[in-house]
Amino acid sequence: MNDGAGRYAPSPTGDLHLGNLRTAMLAWLYARSTDRRLWLRFEDLDTGRADPAAAGRQLADLLALGLDVDGDPVVQSDRIERYRTAIDDLTAAGRTYRCWCTRREIHAAVSAPHAPPGAYPGTCRRLTAEQIVEREASGRPPAIRLRADIATETVTDLRFGSYTGVVDDFVLQRGDGTPAYNLAVVVDDIAMGVDQVVRGDDLLDSAPRQAHLTALLGGVVPEYAHVPLVLGRDGARLAKRDGAVTLRQRLALGETSAQVRSALAASLHLAAPGEVVDMADLLDRFDPALLPTEPWTLTPEPCG
Ligand code: GLU
């Protein structure tokens, strides 16, 4: 075992679907094939409707597929103090500012032709002392943003190669006081010794922001592997409306966990359709260079 670690970081809002499970399988394969630990982290800050039983069910489903994890799962809502400390440290170093912009104001400003696509235009960074007093008097609690001193950052991704994306003055703490996703992920990845991040490629454009924040907080930027999503019949990202998409739903149809594992493995070109395989077999066969690069479209056929 080397000192590094990967992680799988679901939101515990319901049962994992086959797309989540396939990403988890990849996180497991990337970590285990490089002799890393694999942590499980429940990201429940944003959900607002965290289901306490969901985390246990998610862990049970991972284990049923043979995706074991190390140590006890980490739950973000238990770690609020760590996030606050990181924000306080950045503030003490002059790296943050308060922002009172509403979504609508930001939307109007970013539609302006000079703003880089997807970037916060820095409205509240340029407030005068008088304007700050006015906003404080409004009673609306401000968000806290990073005072970024770069506009883009380049990360290395095992699938996408060199990827350059926007780093704007992104939110570290929301107006309601909740630490923001980018901040919590980075604080946790540093604290947990994560040096390999495997997750869905819908999060690729977060990587430059997170890499920049990692460096600011004194961490080592991890290697990234943003992996293809699973799509439903309609070509959109797999969702509950696509029918029997969770492990439990597949079991209720009479399939076994082994059959579901086999179907996921086949979708990764690691097994023949219907072939019985365990995770040790898949580990032997795993070669990141041979993974399919296209999304997997889940067809209505059963896994068995
Ligand atoms: N919690 C995020 C999700 O469920 C994943 C975040 C990450 O892996 O960085 O999509």
PDB file of C-alpha atoms and ligand atoms in Angstrom:
ATOM      1  CA  MET A   1       0.000   0.000   0.000  1.00  0.00           C
ATOM      2  CA  ASN A   2       1.479   3.380  -0.868  1.00  0.00           C
ATOM      3  CA  ASP A   3       0.676   6.547   1.077  1.00  0.00           C
ATOM      4  CA  GLY A   4      -1.738   7.892  -1.472  1.00  0.00           C
ATOM      5  CA  ALA A   5      -5.488   7.523  -1.596  1.00  0.00           C
ATOM      6  CA  GLY A   6      -8.402   7.780  -3.921  1.00  0.00           C
ATOM      7  CA  ARG A   7     -11.939   8.436  -2.846  1.00  0.00           C
ATOM      8  CA  TYR A   8     -15.509   7.952  -3.885  1.00  0.00           C
ATOM      9  CA  ALA A   9     -17.699  10.859  -2.834  1.00  0.00           C
ATOM     10  CA  PRO A  10     -21.436  10.421  -3.419  1.00  0.00           C
ATOM     11  CA  SER A  11     -24.258  12.629  -2.185  1.00  0.00           C
ATOM     12  CA  PRO A  12     -26.357  10.497   0.159  1.00  0.00           C
ATOM     13  CA  THR A  13     -29.722  11.492  -1.244  1.00  0.00           C
ATOM     14  CA  GLY A  14     -30.991   8.113  -2.371  1.00  0.00           C
ATOM     15  CA  ASP A  15     -29.767   4.812  -3.729  1.00  0.00           C
ATOM     16  CA  LEU A  16     -26.802   4.906  -6.104  1.00  0.00           C
ATOM     17  CA  HIS A  17     -27.788   4.230  -9.694  1.00  0.00           C
ATOM     18  CA  LEU A  18     -25.806   2.208 -12.198  1.00  0.00           C
ATOM     19  CA  GLY A  19     -23.971   5.323 -13.367  1.00  0.00           C
ATOM     20  CA  ASN A  20     -22.842   6.114  -9.814  1.00  0.00           C
ATOM     21  CA  LEU A  21     -21.904   2.481  -9.247  1.00  0.00           C
ATOM     22  CA  ARG A  22     -19.886   2.375 -12.449  1.00  0.00           C
ATOM     23  CA  THR A  23     -17.967   5.489 -11.394  1.00  0.00           C
ATOM     24  CA  ALA A  24     -17.403   3.879  -7.985  1.00  0.00           C
ATOM     25  CA  MET A  25     -16.112   0.741  -9.705  1.00  0.00           C
ATOM     26  CA  LEU A  26     -13.655   2.871 -11.660  1.00  0.00           C
ATOM     27  CA  ALA A  27     -12.546   4.776  -8.548  1.00  0.00           C
ATOM     28  CA  TRP A  28     -11.942   1.386  -6.895  1.00  0.00           C
ATOM     29  CA  LEU A  29     -10.005   0.026  -9.897  1.00  0.00           C
ATOM     30  CA  TYR A  30      -7.862   3.141 -10.292  1.00  0.00           C
ATOM     31  CA  ALA A  31      -7.042   3.188  -6.573  1.00  0.00           C
ATOM     32  CA  ARG A  32      -6.423  -0.537  -6.081  1.00  0.00           C
ATOM     33  CA  SER A  33      -4.411  -0.928  -9.292  1.00  0.00           C
ATOM     34  CA  THR A  34      -2.044   1.776  -8.031  1.00  0.00           C
ATOM     35  CA  ASP A  35      -1.888   0.358  -4.500  1.00  0.00           C
ATOM     36  CA  ARG A  36      -3.787   3.263  -3.001  1.00  0.00           C
ATOM     37  CA  ARG A  37      -6.302   3.335  -0.224  1.00  0.00           C
ATOM     38  CA  LEU A  38      -9.876   4.181  -1.164  1.00  0.00           C
ATOM     39  CA  TRP A  39     -11.960   6.390   1.106  1.00  0.00           C
ATOM     40  CA  LEU A  40     -15.696   6.842   1.028  1.00  0.00           C
ATOM     41  CA  ARG A  41     -16.970  10.350   1.699  1.00  0.00           C
ATOM     42  CA  PHE A  42     -20.610  11.338   1.917  1.00  0.00           C
ATOM     43  CA  GLU A  43     -21.107  14.820   0.536  1.00  0.00           C
ATOM     44  CA  ASP A  44     -24.250  15.960   2.289  1.00  0.00           C
ATOM     45  CA  LEU A  45     -23.695  19.723   2.556  1.00  0.00           C
ATOM     46  CA  ASP A  46     -25.688  20.717  -0.501  1.00  0.00           C
ATOM     47  CA  THR A  47     -28.451  18.214  -0.417  1.00  0.00           C
ATOM     48  CA  GLY A  48     -30.669  19.969   2.108  1.00  0.00           C
ATOM     49  CA  ARG A  49     -32.653  16.748   2.257  1.00  0.00           C
ATOM     50  CA  ALA A  50     -30.019  14.261   3.407  1.00  0.00           C
ATOM     51  CA  ASP A  51     -31.593  10.943   4.104  1.00  0.00           C
ATOM     52  CA  PRO A  52     -29.802   9.400   7.115  1.00  0.00           C
ATOM     53  CA  ALA A  53     -30.515   5.869   5.914  1.00  0.00           C
ATOM     54  CA  ALA A  54     -29.275   6.557   2.390  1.00  0.00           C
ATOM     55  CA  ALA A  55     -25.595   6.598   3.324  1.00  0.00           C
ATOM     56  CA  GLY A  56     -25.849   3.139   4.884  1.00  0.00           C
ATOM     57  CA  ARG A  57     -27.646   1.800   1.841  1.00  0.00           C
ATOM     58  CA  GLN A  58     -25.052   3.284  -0.491  1.00  0.00           C
ATOM     59  CA  LEU A  59     -22.228   1.650   1.457  1.00  0.00           C
ATOM     60  CA  ALA A  60     -24.086  -1.691   1.508  1.00  0.00           C
ATOM     61  CA  ASP A  61     -24.570  -1.540  -2.271  1.00  0.00           C
ATOM     62  CA  LEU A  62     -20.889  -0.817  -2.885  1.00  0.00           C
ATOM     63  CA  LEU A  63     -19.926  -3.758  -0.675  1.00  0.00           C
ATOM     64  CA  ALA A  64     -22.450  -6.021  -2.403  1.00  0.00           C
ATOM     65  CA  LEU A  65     -20.602  -5.387  -5.660  1.00  0.00           C
ATOM     66  CA  GLY A  66     -17.231  -6.102  -4.020  1.00  0.00           C
ATOM     67  CA  LEU A  67     -16.176  -2.454  -3.847  1.00  0.00           C
ATOM     68  CA  ASP A  68     -14.616  -2.373  -0.388  1.00  0.00           C
ATOM     69  CA  VAL A  69     -13.398   0.896   1.072  1.00  0.00           C
ATOM     70  CA  ASP A  70     -10.867   1.689   3.787  1.00  0.00           C
ATOM     71  CA  GLY A  71     -11.664   3.055   7.230  1.00  0.00           C
ATOM     72  CA  ASP A  72     -14.959   4.561   8.259  1.00  0.00           C
ATOM     73  CA  PRO A  73     -16.846   6.722   5.795  1.00  0.00           C
ATOM     74  CA  VAL A  74     -16.352  10.454   6.228  1.00  0.00           C
ATOM     75  CA  VAL A  75     -19.468  12.627   6.407  1.00  0.00           C
ATOM     76  CA  GLN A  76     -19.076  16.246   5.399  1.00  0.00           C
ATOM     77  CA  SER A  77     -21.692  17.621   7.774  1.00  0.00           C
ATOM     78  CA  ASP A  78     -19.500  16.345  10.656  1.00  0.00           C
ATOM     79  CA  ARG A  79     -16.617  18.487   9.447  1.00  0.00           C
ATOM     80  CA  ILE A  80     -18.042  21.989   9.291  1.00  0.00           C
ATOM     81  CA  GLU A  81     -15.388  23.347  11.685  1.00  0.00           C
ATOM     82  CA  ARG A  82     -12.590  22.299   9.347  1.00  0.00           C
ATOM     83  CA  TYR A  83     -14.197  24.140   6.455  1.00  0.00           C
ATOM     84  CA  ARG A  84     -14.700  27.256   8.556  1.00  0.00           C
ATOM     85  CA  THR A  85     -11.054  27.168   9.645  1.00  0.00           C
ATOM     86  CA  ALA A  86      -9.901  26.967   6.023  1.00  0.00           C
ATOM     87  CA  ILE A  87     -12.130  29.908   5.076  1.00  0.00           C
ATOM     88  CA  ASP A  88     -10.876  31.889   8.079  1.00  0.00           C
ATOM     89  CA  ASP A  89      -7.263  31.168   7.100  1.00  0.00           C
ATOM     90  CA  LEU A  90      -7.903  32.353   3.544  1.00  0.00           C
ATOM     91  CA  THR A  91      -9.656  35.449   4.869  1.00  0.00           C
ATOM     92  CA  ALA A  92      -6.755  36.203   7.232  1.00  0.00           C
ATOM     93  CA  ALA A  93      -4.435  35.963   4.224  1.00  0.00           C
ATOM     94  CA  GLY A  94      -6.579  38.483   2.313  1.00  0.00           C
ATOM     95  CA  ARG A  95      -7.774  35.853  -0.171  1.00  0.00           C
ATOM     96  CA  THR A  96     -11.536  36.278   0.242  1.00  0.00           C
ATOM     97  CA  TYR A  97     -14.247  38.898  -0.005  1.00  0.00           C
ATOM     98  CA  ARG A  98     -17.933  39.061   0.766  1.00  0.00           C
ATOM     99  CA  CYS A  99     -20.476  38.981  -2.037  1.00  0.00           C
ATOM    100  CA  TRP A 100     -24.078  40.101  -1.908  1.00  0.00           C
ATOM    101  CA  CYS A 101     -24.947  39.397  -5.558  1.00  0.00           C
ATOM    102  CA  THR A 102     -28.142  37.530  -6.232  1.00  0.00           C
ATOM    103  CA  ARG A 103     -28.253  34.791  -8.827  1.00  0.00           C
ATOM    104  CA  ARG A 104     -30.173  37.110 -11.095  1.00  0.00           C
ATOM    105  CA  GLU A 105     -27.567  39.879 -10.818  1.00  0.00           C
ATOM    106  CA  ILE A 106     -24.789  37.431 -11.603  1.00  0.00           C
ATOM    107  CA  HIS A 107     -26.701  36.049 -14.548  1.00  0.00           C
ATOM    108  CA  ALA A 108     -27.253  39.536 -15.944  1.00  0.00           C
ATOM    109  CA  ALA A 109     -23.594  40.437 -15.445  1.00  0.00           C
ATOM    110  CA  VAL A 110     -22.156  37.255 -16.931  1.00  0.00           C
ATOM    111  CA  SER A 111     -24.276  37.706 -20.028  1.00  0.00           C
ATOM    112  CA  ALA A 112     -22.204  40.817 -20.632  1.00  0.00           C
ATOM    113  CA  PRO A 113     -19.917  40.309 -23.631  1.00  0.00           C
ATOM    114  CA  HIS A 114     -16.601  40.931 -21.823  1.00  0.00           C
ATOM    115  CA  ALA A 115     -17.012  38.262 -19.124  1.00  0.00           C
ATOM    116  CA  PRO A 116     -15.265  34.897 -19.674  1.00  0.00           C
ATOM    117  CA  PRO A 117     -17.924  32.182 -19.998  1.00  0.00           C
ATOM    118  CA  GLY A 118     -18.933  30.676 -16.662  1.00  0.00           C
ATOM    119  CA  ALA A 119     -16.928  33.135 -14.562  1.00  0.00           C
ATOM    120  CA  TYR A 120     -18.201  35.362 -11.761  1.00  0.00           C
ATOM    121  CA  PRO A 121     -17.539  38.888 -13.035  1.00  0.00           C
ATOM    122  CA  GLY A 122     -16.081  40.183  -9.759  1.00  0.00           C
ATOM    123  CA  THR A 123     -18.840  42.705  -9.032  1.00  0.00           C
ATOM    124  CA  CYS A 124     -18.453  42.627  -5.230  1.00  0.00           C
ATOM    125  CA  ARG A 125     -14.660  42.582  -5.441  1.00  0.00           C
ATOM    126  CA  ARG A 126     -14.773  46.194  -6.579  1.00  0.00           C
ATOM    127  CA  LEU A 127     -17.260  47.630  -4.079  1.00  0.00           C
ATOM    128  CA  THR A 128     -16.384  50.933  -2.440  1.00  0.00           C
ATOM    129  CA  ALA A 129     -16.442  51.227   1.363  1.00  0.00           C
ATOM    130  CA  GLU A 130     -19.719  53.104   1.003  1.00  0.00           C
ATOM    131  CA  GLN A 131     -21.314  50.378  -1.113  1.00  0.00           C
ATOM    132  CA  ILE A 132     -20.207  47.770   1.421  1.00  0.00           C
ATOM    133  CA  VAL A 133     -21.907  49.682   4.231  1.00  0.00           C
ATOM    134  CA  GLU A 134     -25.083  49.867   2.126  1.00  0.00           C
ATOM    135  CA  ARG A 135     -25.056  46.142   1.488  1.00  0.00           C
ATOM    136  CA  GLU A 136     -24.338  45.322   5.112  1.00  0.00           C
ATOM    137  CA  ALA A 137     -27.361  47.419   6.031  1.00  0.00           C
ATOM    138  CA  SER A 138     -29.559  45.386   3.687  1.00  0.00           C
ATOM    139  CA  GLY A 139     -29.446  42.544   6.222  1.00  0.00           C
ATOM    140  CA  ARG A 140     -28.906  39.981   3.456  1.00  0.00           C
ATOM    141  CA  PRO A 141     -26.131  37.621   4.563  1.00  0.00           C
ATOM    142  CA  PRO A 142     -23.219  37.640   2.113  1.00  0.00           C
ATOM    143  CA  ALA A 143     -21.535  34.685   0.475  1.00  0.00           C
ATOM    144  CA  ILE A 144     -17.749  34.471   0.770  1.00  0.00           C
ATOM    145  CA  ARG A 145     -15.760  34.272  -2.453  1.00  0.00           C
ATOM    146  CA  LEU A 146     -12.167  33.482  -3.230  1.00  0.00           C
ATOM    147  CA  ARG A 147     -10.129  36.454  -4.422  1.00  0.00           C
ATOM    148  CA  ALA A 148      -8.505  34.556  -7.279  1.00  0.00           C
ATOM    149  CA  ASP A 149      -5.352  36.007  -8.750  1.00  0.00           C
ATOM    150  CA  ILE A 150      -5.419  33.903 -11.903  1.00  0.00           C
ATOM    151  CA  ALA A 151      -8.072  33.459 -14.588  1.00  0.00           C
ATOM    152  CA  THR A 152      -7.348  29.906 -15.725  1.00  0.00           C
ATOM    153  CA  GLU A 153      -5.515  26.865 -14.459  1.00  0.00           C
ATOM    154  CA  THR A 154      -4.310  23.738 -16.234  1.00  0.00           C
ATOM    155  CA  VAL A 155      -4.719  20.311 -14.697  1.00  0.00           C
ATOM    156  CA  THR A 156      -3.583  16.891 -15.850  1.00  0.00           C
ATOM    157  CA  ASP A 157      -6.309  14.362 -16.350  1.00  0.00           C
ATOM    158  CA  LEU A 158      -5.658  10.701 -17.074  1.00  0.00           C
ATOM    159  CA  ARG A 159      -8.388  10.727 -19.704  1.00  0.00           C
ATOM    160  CA  PHE A 160      -8.452  14.283 -21.035  1.00  0.00           C
ATOM    161  CA  GLY A 161      -4.707  14.971 -20.843  1.00  0.00           C
ATOM    162  CA  SER A 162      -3.932  18.603 -20.188  1.00  0.00           C
ATOM    163  CA  TYR A 163      -7.144  20.519 -19.458  1.00  0.00           C
ATOM    164  CA  THR A 164      -7.312  24.274 -18.995  1.00  0.00           C
ATOM    165  CA  GLY A 165     -10.388  25.811 -17.409  1.00  0.00           C
ATOM    166  CA  VAL A 166     -11.687  28.937 -15.730  1.00  0.00           C
ATOM    167  CA  VAL A 167     -10.692  29.893 -12.199  1.00  0.00           C
ATOM    168  CA  ASP A 168     -12.916  32.744 -11.118  1.00  0.00           C
ATOM    169  CA  ASP A 169     -13.748  34.217  -7.727  1.00  0.00           C
ATOM    170  CA  PHE A 170     -15.822  31.171  -6.881  1.00  0.00           C
ATOM    171  CA  VAL A 171     -17.950  30.802  -3.751  1.00  0.00           C
ATOM    172  CA  LEU A 172     -16.315  29.295  -0.651  1.00  0.00           C
ATOM    173  CA  GLN A 173     -19.261  29.761   1.669  1.00  0.00           C
ATOM    174  CA  ARG A 174     -22.832  30.350   0.637  1.00  0.00           C
ATOM    175  CA  GLY A 175     -24.998  33.160   1.937  1.00  0.00           C
ATOM    176  CA  ASP A 176     -26.787  30.720   4.237  1.00  0.00           C
ATOM    177  CA  GLY A 177     -23.443  29.886   5.877  1.00  0.00           C
ATOM    178  CA  THR A 178     -23.002  26.467   4.243  1.00  0.00           C
ATOM    179  CA  PRO A 179     -19.456  25.738   3.045  1.00  0.00           C
ATOM    180  CA  ALA A 180     -19.517  25.433  -0.738  1.00  0.00           C
ATOM    181  CA  TYR A 181     -18.835  22.242  -2.669  1.00  0.00           C
ATOM    182  CA  ASN A 182     -15.450  23.323  -4.094  1.00  0.00           C
ATOM    183  CA  LEU A 183     -14.130  24.350  -0.688  1.00  0.00           C
ATOM    184  CA  ALA A 184     -15.318  21.248   1.162  1.00  0.00           C
ATOM    185  CA  VAL A 185     -13.960  18.865  -1.482  1.00  0.00           C
ATOM    186  CA  VAL A 186     -10.537  20.476  -1.415  1.00  0.00           C
ATOM    187  CA  VAL A 187     -10.291  20.680   2.381  1.00  0.00           C
ATOM    188  CA  ASP A 188     -11.306  17.025   2.666  1.00  0.00           C
ATOM    189  CA  ASP A 189      -9.084  15.753  -0.128  1.00  0.00           C
ATOM    190  CA  ILE A 190      -6.078  17.441   1.489  1.00  0.00           C
ATOM    191  CA  ALA A 191      -6.970  16.194   4.988  1.00  0.00           C
ATOM    192  CA  MET A 192      -7.577  12.652   3.730  1.00  0.00           C
ATOM    193  CA  GLY A 193      -4.327  12.475   1.752  1.00  0.00           C
ATOM    194  CA  VAL A 194      -6.208  12.064  -1.523  1.00  0.00           C
ATOM    195  CA  ASP A 195      -3.837  12.213  -4.467  1.00  0.00           C
ATOM    196  CA  GLN A 196      -6.122  10.606  -7.048  1.00  0.00           C
ATOM    197  CA  VAL A 197      -9.588  11.927  -7.903  1.00  0.00           C
ATOM    198  CA  VAL A 198     -11.795   9.702 -10.052  1.00  0.00           C
ATOM    199  CA  ARG A 199     -15.295  11.012 -10.729  1.00  0.00           C
ATOM    200  CA  GLY A 200     -17.818  11.731 -13.467  1.00  0.00           C
ATOM    201  CA  ASP A 201     -16.702  13.937 -16.331  1.00  0.00           C
ATOM    202  CA  ASP A 202     -19.521  16.387 -15.580  1.00  0.00           C
ATOM    203  CA  LEU A 203     -17.131  17.677 -12.893  1.00  0.00           C
ATOM    204  CA  LEU A 204     -14.147  18.228 -15.193  1.00  0.00           C
ATOM    205  CA  ASP A 205     -14.638  21.988 -15.213  1.00  0.00           C
ATOM    206  CA  SER A 206     -14.437  22.083 -11.387  1.00  0.00           C
ATOM    207  CA  ALA A 207     -10.925  20.633 -11.462  1.00  0.00           C
ATOM    208  CA  PRO A 208      -9.018  23.853 -12.312  1.00  0.00           C
ATOM    209  CA  ARG A 209     -10.751  25.737  -9.476  1.00  0.00           C
ATOM    210  CA  GLN A 210     -10.148  22.902  -7.036  1.00  0.00           C
ATOM    211  CA  ALA A 211      -6.514  22.476  -8.112  1.00  0.00           C
ATOM    212  CA  HIS A 212      -5.895  26.182  -7.568  1.00  0.00           C
ATOM    213  CA  LEU A 213      -7.521  26.124  -4.144  1.00  0.00           C
ATOM    214  CA  THR A 214      -5.561  23.002  -3.204  1.00  0.00           C
ATOM    215  CA  ALA A 215      -2.311  24.818  -3.889  1.00  0.00           C
ATOM    216  CA  LEU A 216      -3.495  27.902  -1.968  1.00  0.00           C
ATOM    217  CA  LEU A 217      -4.281  25.725   1.048  1.00  0.00           C
ATOM    218  CA  GLY A 218      -0.849  24.131   0.901  1.00  0.00           C
ATOM    219  CA  GLY A 219      -1.946  20.766  -0.526  1.00  0.00           C
ATOM    220  CA  VAL A 220      -0.600  18.713  -3.383  1.00  0.00           C
ATOM    221  CA  VAL A 221      -2.784  18.769  -6.482  1.00  0.00           C
ATOM    222  CA  PRO A 222      -4.116  15.240  -7.098  1.00  0.00           C
ATOM    223  CA  GLU A 223      -4.099  13.371 -10.379  1.00  0.00           C
ATOM    224  CA  TYR A 224      -7.528  13.418 -11.968  1.00  0.00           C
ATOM    225  CA  ALA A 225      -9.481  10.889 -13.987  1.00  0.00           C
ATOM    226  CA  HIS A 226     -12.830  12.218 -15.144  1.00  0.00           C
ATOM    227  CA  VAL A 227     -14.728   9.231 -16.443  1.00  0.00           C
ATOM    228  CA  PRO A 228     -17.660   9.012 -18.867  1.00  0.00           C
ATOM    229  CA  LEU A 229     -21.176   9.154 -17.505  1.00  0.00           C
ATOM    230  CA  VAL A 230     -23.928   6.650 -18.030  1.00  0.00           C
ATOM    231  CA  LEU A 231     -26.803   7.876 -20.147  1.00  0.00           C
ATOM    232  CA  GLY A 232     -30.430   6.820 -20.186  1.00  0.00           C
ATOM    233  CA  ARG A 233     -32.392   5.814 -23.251  1.00  0.00           C
ATOM    234  CA  ASP A 234     -33.165   9.423 -24.108  1.00  0.00           C
ATOM    235  CA  GLY A 235     -29.459  10.306 -24.224  1.00  0.00           C
ATOM    236  CA  ALA A 236     -29.641  12.393 -21.041  1.00  0.00           C
ATOM    237  CA  ARG A 237     -27.716  11.551 -17.880  1.00  0.00           C
ATOM    238  CA  LEU A 238     -29.098   8.413 -16.221  1.00  0.00           C
ATOM    239  CA  ALA A 239     -31.802   9.219 -13.690  1.00  0.00           C
ATOM    240  CA  LYS A 240     -34.526   7.573 -11.648  1.00  0.00           C
ATOM    241  CA  ARG A 241     -37.043   8.091 -14.458  1.00  0.00           C
ATOM    242  CA  ASP A 242     -35.084   5.575 -16.538  1.00  0.00           C
ATOM    243  CA  GLY A 243     -36.683   2.711 -14.634  1.00  0.00           C
ATOM    244  CA  ALA A 244     -34.813  -0.011 -12.750  1.00  0.00           C
ATOM    245  CA  VAL A 245     -31.518   1.813 -12.337  1.00  0.00           C
ATOM    246  CA  THR A 246     -30.416   1.013  -8.787  1.00  0.00           C
ATOM    247  CA  LEU A 247     -28.890  -2.213  -7.533  1.00  0.00           C
ATOM    248  CA  ARG A 248     -31.911  -2.876  -5.332  1.00  0.00           C
ATOM    249  CA  GLN A 249     -34.281  -2.381  -8.238  1.00  0.00           C
ATOM    250  CA  ARG A 250     -32.237  -4.838 -10.308  1.00  0.00           C
ATOM    251  CA  LEU A 251     -32.289  -7.351  -7.459  1.00  0.00           C
ATOM    252  CA  ALA A 252     -36.050  -6.951  -7.227  1.00  0.00           C
ATOM    253  CA  LEU A 253     -36.216  -7.977 -10.895  1.00  0.00           C
ATOM    254  CA  GLY A 254     -34.507 -11.244  -9.964  1.00  0.00           C
ATOM    255  CA  GLU A 255     -30.970 -10.339 -10.982  1.00  0.00           C
ATOM    256  CA  THR A 256     -28.011 -10.944  -8.686  1.00  0.00           C
ATOM    257  CA  SER A 257     -25.311  -8.541  -7.537  1.00  0.00           C
ATOM    258  CA  ALA A 258     -22.838 -10.650  -9.527  1.00  0.00           C
ATOM    259  CA  GLN A 259     -24.877 -10.080 -12.694  1.00  0.00           C
ATOM    260  CA  VAL A 260     -24.987  -6.344 -12.106  1.00  0.00           C
ATOM    261  CA  ARG A 261     -21.219  -6.322 -11.487  1.00  0.00           C
ATOM    262  CA  SER A 262     -20.747  -8.274 -14.693  1.00  0.00           C
ATOM    263  CA  ALA A 263     -22.870  -5.799 -16.673  1.00  0.00           C
ATOM    264  CA  LEU A 264     -20.900  -2.849 -15.303  1.00  0.00           C
ATOM    265  CA  ALA A 265     -17.645  -4.648 -16.087  1.00  0.00           C
ATOM    266  CA  ALA A 266     -18.823  -5.439 -19.618  1.00  0.00           C
ATOM    267  CA  SER A 267     -19.687  -1.770 -20.137  1.00  0.00           C
ATOM    268  CA  LEU A 268     -16.059  -0.992 -19.244  1.00  0.00           C
ATOM    269  CA  HIS A 269     -14.846  -3.669 -21.701  1.00  0.00           C
ATOM    270  CA  LEU A 270     -13.444  -5.631 -18.758  1.00  0.00           C
ATOM    271  CA  ALA A 271     -15.715  -8.642 -19.156  1.00  0.00           C
ATOM    272  CA  ALA A 272     -17.707 -10.403 -21.837  1.00  0.00           C
ATOM    273  CA  PRO A 273     -21.467  -9.869 -21.521  1.00  0.00           C
ATOM    274  CA  GLY A 274     -22.772 -12.275 -18.887  1.00  0.00           C
ATOM    275  CA  GLU A 275     -19.320 -13.423 -17.808  1.00  0.00           C
ATOM    276  CA  VAL A 276     -19.029 -14.136 -14.079  1.00  0.00           C
ATOM    277  CA  VAL A 277     -16.241 -11.979 -12.649  1.00  0.00           C
ATOM    278  CA  ASP A 278     -15.170 -10.764  -9.247  1.00  0.00           C
ATOM    279  CA  MET A 279     -13.289  -7.575  -8.481  1.00  0.00           C
ATOM    280  CA  ALA A 280      -9.966  -9.448  -8.312  1.00  0.00           C
ATOM    281  CA  ASP A 281     -10.488 -10.573 -11.941  1.00  0.00           C
ATOM    282  CA  LEU A 282     -11.280  -7.026 -12.974  1.00  0.00           C
ATOM    283  CA  LEU A 283      -8.240  -5.701 -11.162  1.00  0.00           C
ATOM    284  CA  ASP A 284      -6.045  -8.139 -13.118  1.00  0.00           C
ATOM    285  CA  ARG A 285      -7.541  -6.940 -16.375  1.00  0.00           C
ATOM    286  CA  PHE A 286      -7.725  -3.229 -15.634  1.00  0.00           C
ATOM    287  CA  ASP A 287      -5.767  -0.989 -17.972  1.00  0.00           C
ATOM    288  CA  PRO A 288      -6.864   2.669 -17.954  1.00  0.00           C
ATOM    289  CA  ALA A 289      -5.600   3.072 -21.515  1.00  0.00           C
ATOM    290  CA  LEU A 290      -8.148   0.542 -22.767  1.00  0.00           C
ATOM    291  CA  LEU A 291     -11.241   2.021 -21.119  1.00  0.00           C
ATOM    292  CA  PRO A 292     -14.036   3.139 -23.420  1.00  0.00           C
ATOM    293  CA  THR A 293     -14.021   6.884 -23.835  1.00  0.00           C
ATOM    294  CA  GLU A 294     -17.663   7.227 -24.844  1.00  0.00           C
ATOM    295  CA  PRO A 295     -20.562   7.409 -22.380  1.00  0.00           C
ATOM    296  CA  TRP A 296     -22.411   4.132 -21.817  1.00  0.00           C
ATOM    297  CA  THR A 297     -26.054   4.276 -22.841  1.00  0.00           C
ATOM    298  CA  LEU A 298     -28.066   1.978 -20.664  1.00  0.00           C
ATOM    299  CA  THR A 299     -30.451  -0.032 -22.801  1.00  0.00           C
ATOM    300  CA  PRO A 300     -33.626  -1.548 -21.369  1.00  0.00           C
ATOM    301  CA  GLU A 301     -32.118  -5.058 -21.395  1.00  0.00           C
ATOM    302  CA  PRO A 302     -31.628  -6.649 -18.001  1.00  0.00           C
ATOM    303  CA  CYS A 303     -28.126  -7.077 -16.567  1.00  0.00           C
ATOM    304  CA  GLY A 304     -28.520 -10.865 -16.253  1.00  0.00           C
TER     305      GLY A 304
HETATM  306  N1  GLU B   1     -20.470  14.677  -4.547  1.00  0.00           N
HETATM  307  C1  GLU B   1     -20.248  14.794  -5.955  1.00  0.00           C
HETATM  308  C2  GLU B   1     -21.298  13.965  -6.689  1.00  0.00           C
HETATM  309  O1  GLU B   1     -21.986  13.179  -6.075  1.00  0.00           O
HETATM  310  C3  GLU B   1     -18.880  14.292  -6.363  1.00  0.00           C
HETATM  311  C4  GLU B   1     -17.828  15.258  -5.991  1.00  0.00           C
HETATM  312  C5  GLU B   1     -16.425  14.826  -6.297  1.00  0.00           C
HETATM  313  O2  GLU B   1     -16.172  13.634  -6.557  1.00  0.00           O
HETATM  314  O3  GLU B   1     -15.565  15.681  -6.256  1.00  0.00           O
HETATM  315  O4  GLU B   1     -21.452  14.147  -7.879  1.00  0.00           O
END
